[in-house]
């Protein structure tokens, strides 16, 4: 007979299989080091597992994970800025087949430009254009109003275009 713990473990495993690759890509928008991104995703799943019983709507689990990854990445970067001189620079990861096919330099320019944006603008743009989420879904996941999300998207796109144009 399956216990409630077994049910949660199966849910977590299925969620990991479905969401981990895209969460890793999301984390890489925020951190350069692939190992650090993997650690952030792992920590997000650990935190989710602690609260799995409280999540009644399984569709919310993925949004909850994205929020956790974004917040962990912000914390990681904040700590990194404080202690940058204490750590050697991360070794550049080998590009994946996907990165090679898409053209690493153009993609890296966009990622670098995204990293220059204020946090909420970066979050909204990443969720909108990488995850193809609607403004309502983004608002729900980030606990913002829909109008606030639309403002962040509009300002973020304008700032992103300016940054990319300046780099040309």
PDB file of C-alpha atoms in Angstrom:
ATOM      1  CA  UNK A   1       0.000   0.000   0.000  1.00  0.00           C
ATOM      2  CA  UNK A   2       1.403   3.348  -1.044  1.00  0.00           C
ATOM      3  CA  UNK A   3       1.938   5.881   1.715  1.00  0.00           C
ATOM      4  CA  UNK A   4       1.619   9.635   1.501  1.00  0.00           C
ATOM      5  CA  UNK A   5       5.430   9.851   1.527  1.00  0.00           C
ATOM      6  CA  UNK A   6       5.593   7.560  -1.517  1.00  0.00           C
ATOM      7  CA  UNK A   7       3.096   9.810  -3.290  1.00  0.00           C
ATOM      8  CA  UNK A   8       5.193  12.922  -2.562  1.00  0.00           C
ATOM      9  CA  UNK A   9       8.383  11.171  -3.692  1.00  0.00           C
ATOM     10  CA  UNK A  10       6.768  10.126  -6.973  1.00  0.00           C
ATOM     11  CA  UNK A  11       5.454  13.662  -7.500  1.00  0.00           C
ATOM     12  CA  UNK A  12       8.890  15.137  -6.775  1.00  0.00           C
ATOM     13  CA  UNK A  13      10.634  12.677  -9.112  1.00  0.00           C
ATOM     14  CA  UNK A  14       8.183  13.372 -11.934  1.00  0.00           C
ATOM     15  CA  UNK A  15       8.531  17.103 -11.378  1.00  0.00           C
ATOM     16  CA  UNK A  16      12.324  16.828 -11.391  1.00  0.00           C
ATOM     17  CA  UNK A  17      12.303  14.911 -14.684  1.00  0.00           C
ATOM     18  CA  UNK A  18       9.933  17.430 -16.259  1.00  0.00           C
ATOM     19  CA  UNK A  19      11.389  20.695 -14.934  1.00  0.00           C
ATOM     20  CA  UNK A  20      15.081  20.277 -14.046  1.00  0.00           C
ATOM     21  CA  UNK A  21      16.504  20.928 -17.542  1.00  0.00           C
ATOM     22  CA  UNK A  22      14.582  24.170 -18.037  1.00  0.00           C
ATOM     23  CA  UNK A  23      15.325  25.274 -14.465  1.00  0.00           C
ATOM     24  CA  UNK A  24      19.013  24.733 -15.142  1.00  0.00           C
ATOM     25  CA  UNK A  25      18.744  26.955 -18.239  1.00  0.00           C
ATOM     26  CA  UNK A  26      16.907  29.552 -16.142  1.00  0.00           C
ATOM     27  CA  UNK A  27      19.622  29.482 -13.473  1.00  0.00           C
ATOM     28  CA  UNK A  28      22.286  29.944 -16.166  1.00  0.00           C
ATOM     29  CA  UNK A  29      20.685  33.289 -17.073  1.00  0.00           C
ATOM     30  CA  UNK A  30      21.721  34.426 -13.612  1.00  0.00           C
ATOM     31  CA  UNK A  31      25.031  32.619 -12.915  1.00  0.00           C
ATOM     32  CA  UNK A  32      28.004  31.867 -15.178  1.00  0.00           C
ATOM     33  CA  UNK A  33      29.120  28.698 -13.434  1.00  0.00           C
ATOM     34  CA  UNK A  34      27.247  25.563 -14.537  1.00  0.00           C
ATOM     35  CA  UNK A  35      28.010  23.797 -11.251  1.00  0.00           C
ATOM     36  CA  UNK A  36      26.571  26.704  -9.271  1.00  0.00           C
ATOM     37  CA  UNK A  37      23.456  26.634 -11.464  1.00  0.00           C
ATOM     38  CA  UNK A  38      23.062  22.904 -10.830  1.00  0.00           C
ATOM     39  CA  UNK A  39      23.436  23.513  -7.089  1.00  0.00           C
ATOM     40  CA  UNK A  40      20.741  26.197  -7.210  1.00  0.00           C
ATOM     41  CA  UNK A  41      18.333  23.841  -8.971  1.00  0.00           C
ATOM     42  CA  UNK A  42      19.089  21.066  -6.496  1.00  0.00           C
ATOM     43  CA  UNK A  43      18.475  23.428  -3.575  1.00  0.00           C
ATOM     44  CA  UNK A  44      15.180  24.538  -5.150  1.00  0.00           C
ATOM     45  CA  UNK A  45      13.983  20.926  -5.243  1.00  0.00           C
ATOM     46  CA  UNK A  46      15.080  20.397  -1.645  1.00  0.00           C
ATOM     47  CA  UNK A  47      13.092  23.442  -0.564  1.00  0.00           C
ATOM     48  CA  UNK A  48      10.102  22.337  -2.595  1.00  0.00           C
ATOM     49  CA  UNK A  49      10.204  18.876  -1.043  1.00  0.00           C
ATOM     50  CA  UNK A  50       9.984  20.419   2.432  1.00  0.00           C
ATOM     51  CA  UNK A  51       6.733  22.138   1.437  1.00  0.00           C
ATOM     52  CA  UNK A  52       5.292  19.550  -0.964  1.00  0.00           C
ATOM     53  CA  UNK A  53       2.423  18.668   1.361  1.00  0.00           C
ATOM     54  CA  UNK A  54       1.248  22.284   1.379  1.00  0.00           C
ATOM     55  CA  UNK A  55       1.073  22.538  -2.418  1.00  0.00           C
ATOM     56  CA  UNK A  56      -2.348  21.294  -3.385  1.00  0.00           C
ATOM     57  CA  UNK A  57      -2.357  22.482  -6.984  1.00  0.00           C
ATOM     58  CA  UNK A  58       0.359  20.497  -8.783  1.00  0.00           C
ATOM     59  CA  UNK A  59       0.413  23.042 -11.601  1.00  0.00           C
ATOM     60  CA  UNK A  60       1.762  25.572  -9.078  1.00  0.00           C
ATOM     61  CA  UNK A  61       4.799  23.396  -8.311  1.00  0.00           C
ATOM     62  CA  UNK A  62       6.697  24.444 -11.446  1.00  0.00           C
ATOM     63  CA  UNK A  63       5.979  28.129 -10.812  1.00  0.00           C
ATOM     64  CA  UNK A  64       7.077  27.701  -7.205  1.00  0.00           C
ATOM     65  CA  UNK A  65      10.330  26.094  -8.379  1.00  0.00           C
ATOM     66  CA  UNK A  66      11.028  28.923 -10.839  1.00  0.00           C
ATOM     67  CA  UNK A  67      10.520  31.455  -8.057  1.00  0.00           C
ATOM     68  CA  UNK A  68      12.868  29.556  -5.769  1.00  0.00           C
ATOM     69  CA  UNK A  69      15.564  29.320  -8.463  1.00  0.00           C
ATOM     70  CA  UNK A  70      15.334  33.050  -9.208  1.00  0.00           C
ATOM     71  CA  UNK A  71      15.555  33.967  -5.523  1.00  0.00           C
ATOM     72  CA  UNK A  72      18.434  31.560  -4.903  1.00  0.00           C
ATOM     73  CA  UNK A  73      20.289  32.952  -7.917  1.00  0.00           C
ATOM     74  CA  UNK A  74      19.841  36.499  -6.628  1.00  0.00           C
ATOM     75  CA  UNK A  75      21.162  35.440  -3.221  1.00  0.00           C
ATOM     76  CA  UNK A  76      24.049  33.612  -4.872  1.00  0.00           C
ATOM     77  CA  UNK A  77      24.988  36.695  -6.883  1.00  0.00           C
ATOM     78  CA  UNK A  78      24.613  38.992  -3.906  1.00  0.00           C
ATOM     79  CA  UNK A  79      26.944  36.787  -1.837  1.00  0.00           C
ATOM     80  CA  UNK A  80      29.259  36.491  -4.837  1.00  0.00           C
ATOM     81  CA  UNK A  81      29.636  40.241  -5.151  1.00  0.00           C
ATOM     82  CA  UNK A  82      30.612  40.491  -1.494  1.00  0.00           C
ATOM     83  CA  UNK A  83      33.142  37.672  -1.577  1.00  0.00           C
ATOM     84  CA  UNK A  84      34.376  37.823  -5.171  1.00  0.00           C
ATOM     85  CA  UNK A  85      37.980  38.446  -4.163  1.00  0.00           C
ATOM     86  CA  UNK A  86      37.978  35.285  -2.010  1.00  0.00           C
ATOM     87  CA  UNK A  87      37.099  32.918  -4.850  1.00  0.00           C
ATOM     88  CA  UNK A  88      38.935  32.173  -8.064  1.00  0.00           C
ATOM     89  CA  UNK A  89      37.053  32.940 -11.257  1.00  0.00           C
ATOM     90  CA  UNK A  90      34.814  30.153 -12.510  1.00  0.00           C
ATOM     91  CA  UNK A  91      36.252  28.004 -15.263  1.00  0.00           C
ATOM     92  CA  UNK A  92      34.339  28.543 -18.477  1.00  0.00           C
ATOM     93  CA  UNK A  93      32.039  25.600 -19.205  1.00  0.00           C
ATOM     94  CA  UNK A  94      32.261  23.722 -22.457  1.00  0.00           C
ATOM     95  CA  UNK A  95      29.427  24.875 -24.691  1.00  0.00           C
ATOM     96  CA  UNK A  96      26.570  22.458 -25.137  1.00  0.00           C
ATOM     97  CA  UNK A  97      25.465  21.382 -28.604  1.00  0.00           C
ATOM     98  CA  UNK A  98      22.508  23.733 -28.239  1.00  0.00           C
ATOM     99  CA  UNK A  99      24.745  26.697 -27.417  1.00  0.00           C
ATOM    100  CA  UNK A 100      27.036  25.922 -30.318  1.00  0.00           C
ATOM    101  CA  UNK A 101      24.085  25.639 -32.719  1.00  0.00           C
ATOM    102  CA  UNK A 102      22.507  28.902 -31.569  1.00  0.00           C
ATOM    103  CA  UNK A 103      25.725  30.843 -31.738  1.00  0.00           C
ATOM    104  CA  UNK A 104      27.274  31.355 -28.357  1.00  0.00           C
ATOM    105  CA  UNK A 105      28.374  34.940 -28.891  1.00  0.00           C
ATOM    106  CA  UNK A 106      24.933  36.313 -29.769  1.00  0.00           C
ATOM    107  CA  UNK A 107      23.291  34.361 -26.980  1.00  0.00           C
ATOM    108  CA  UNK A 108      25.948  35.470 -24.516  1.00  0.00           C
ATOM    109  CA  UNK A 109      25.400  39.109 -25.486  1.00  0.00           C
ATOM    110  CA  UNK A 110      21.710  38.779 -24.623  1.00  0.00           C
ATOM    111  CA  UNK A 111      22.462  36.990 -21.340  1.00  0.00           C
ATOM    112  CA  UNK A 112      25.029  39.640 -20.400  1.00  0.00           C
ATOM    113  CA  UNK A 113      22.534  42.379 -21.238  1.00  0.00           C
ATOM    114  CA  UNK A 114      19.830  40.645 -19.190  1.00  0.00           C
ATOM    115  CA  UNK A 115      22.182  40.542 -16.216  1.00  0.00           C
ATOM    116  CA  UNK A 116      22.565  44.325 -16.401  1.00  0.00           C
ATOM    117  CA  UNK A 117      18.822  44.875 -15.981  1.00  0.00           C
ATOM    118  CA  UNK A 118      17.147  45.471 -12.625  1.00  0.00           C
ATOM    119  CA  UNK A 119      16.012  42.207 -11.022  1.00  0.00           C
ATOM    120  CA  UNK A 120      12.275  42.415 -11.665  1.00  0.00           C
ATOM    121  CA  UNK A 121      12.752  43.408 -15.298  1.00  0.00           C
ATOM    122  CA  UNK A 122      15.138  40.487 -15.805  1.00  0.00           C
ATOM    123  CA  UNK A 123      12.758  38.093 -14.036  1.00  0.00           C
ATOM    124  CA  UNK A 124       9.761  39.174 -16.081  1.00  0.00           C
ATOM    125  CA  UNK A 125      11.617  39.078 -19.411  1.00  0.00           C
ATOM    126  CA  UNK A 126      13.119  35.673 -18.688  1.00  0.00           C
ATOM    127  CA  UNK A 127       9.783  34.155 -17.699  1.00  0.00           C
ATOM    128  CA  UNK A 128       7.942  35.793 -20.592  1.00  0.00           C
ATOM    129  CA  UNK A 129      10.317  34.990 -23.419  1.00  0.00           C
ATOM    130  CA  UNK A 130      12.146  31.912 -22.191  1.00  0.00           C
ATOM    131  CA  UNK A 131       9.187  30.166 -20.576  1.00  0.00           C
ATOM    132  CA  UNK A 132       6.556  31.788 -22.816  1.00  0.00           C
ATOM    133  CA  UNK A 133       4.450  32.638 -19.771  1.00  0.00           C
ATOM    134  CA  UNK A 134       1.640  35.156 -19.962  1.00  0.00           C
ATOM    135  CA  UNK A 135       1.766  38.340 -17.887  1.00  0.00           C
ATOM    136  CA  UNK A 136      -0.941  36.865 -15.641  1.00  0.00           C
ATOM    137  CA  UNK A 137       1.125  33.719 -15.036  1.00  0.00           C
ATOM    138  CA  UNK A 138       4.225  35.789 -14.321  1.00  0.00           C
ATOM    139  CA  UNK A 139       2.284  38.005 -11.931  1.00  0.00           C
ATOM    140  CA  UNK A 140       0.990  34.955 -10.112  1.00  0.00           C
ATOM    141  CA  UNK A 141       4.423  33.346  -9.883  1.00  0.00           C
ATOM    142  CA  UNK A 142       6.254  36.484  -8.737  1.00  0.00           C
ATOM    143  CA  UNK A 143       3.416  37.802  -6.560  1.00  0.00           C
ATOM    144  CA  UNK A 144       3.051  41.017  -8.579  1.00  0.00           C
ATOM    145  CA  UNK A 145       0.098  42.709 -10.222  1.00  0.00           C
ATOM    146  CA  UNK A 146      -0.418  42.092 -13.933  1.00  0.00           C
ATOM    147  CA  UNK A 147       0.049  45.814 -14.620  1.00  0.00           C
ATOM    148  CA  UNK A 148       3.355  45.753 -12.746  1.00  0.00           C
ATOM    149  CA  UNK A 149       4.516  42.804 -14.859  1.00  0.00           C
ATOM    150  CA  UNK A 150       3.535  44.631 -18.058  1.00  0.00           C
ATOM    151  CA  UNK A 151       5.462  47.714 -16.915  1.00  0.00           C
ATOM    152  CA  UNK A 152       8.542  45.627 -16.081  1.00  0.00           C
ATOM    153  CA  UNK A 153       8.319  43.905 -19.480  1.00  0.00           C
ATOM    154  CA  UNK A 154       7.987  47.184 -21.368  1.00  0.00           C
ATOM    155  CA  UNK A 155      10.823  48.895 -19.501  1.00  0.00           C
ATOM    156  CA  UNK A 156      12.972  45.776 -19.619  1.00  0.00           C
ATOM    157  CA  UNK A 157      12.633  45.385 -23.387  1.00  0.00           C
ATOM    158  CA  UNK A 158      13.500  49.036 -23.922  1.00  0.00           C
ATOM    159  CA  UNK A 159      16.539  48.809 -21.624  1.00  0.00           C
ATOM    160  CA  UNK A 160      17.629  45.516 -23.200  1.00  0.00           C
ATOM    161  CA  UNK A 161      17.462  47.026 -26.686  1.00  0.00           C
ATOM    162  CA  UNK A 162      19.505  50.014 -25.526  1.00  0.00           C
ATOM    163  CA  UNK A 163      22.174  47.826 -23.916  1.00  0.00           C
ATOM    164  CA  UNK A 164      22.453  45.564 -26.961  1.00  0.00           C
ATOM    165  CA  UNK A 165      22.601  48.526 -29.327  1.00  0.00           C
ATOM    166  CA  UNK A 166      25.416  50.097 -27.289  1.00  0.00           C
ATOM    167  CA  UNK A 167      27.431  46.855 -27.551  1.00  0.00           C
ATOM    168  CA  UNK A 168      27.323  46.886 -31.367  1.00  0.00           C
TER     169      UNK A 168
END
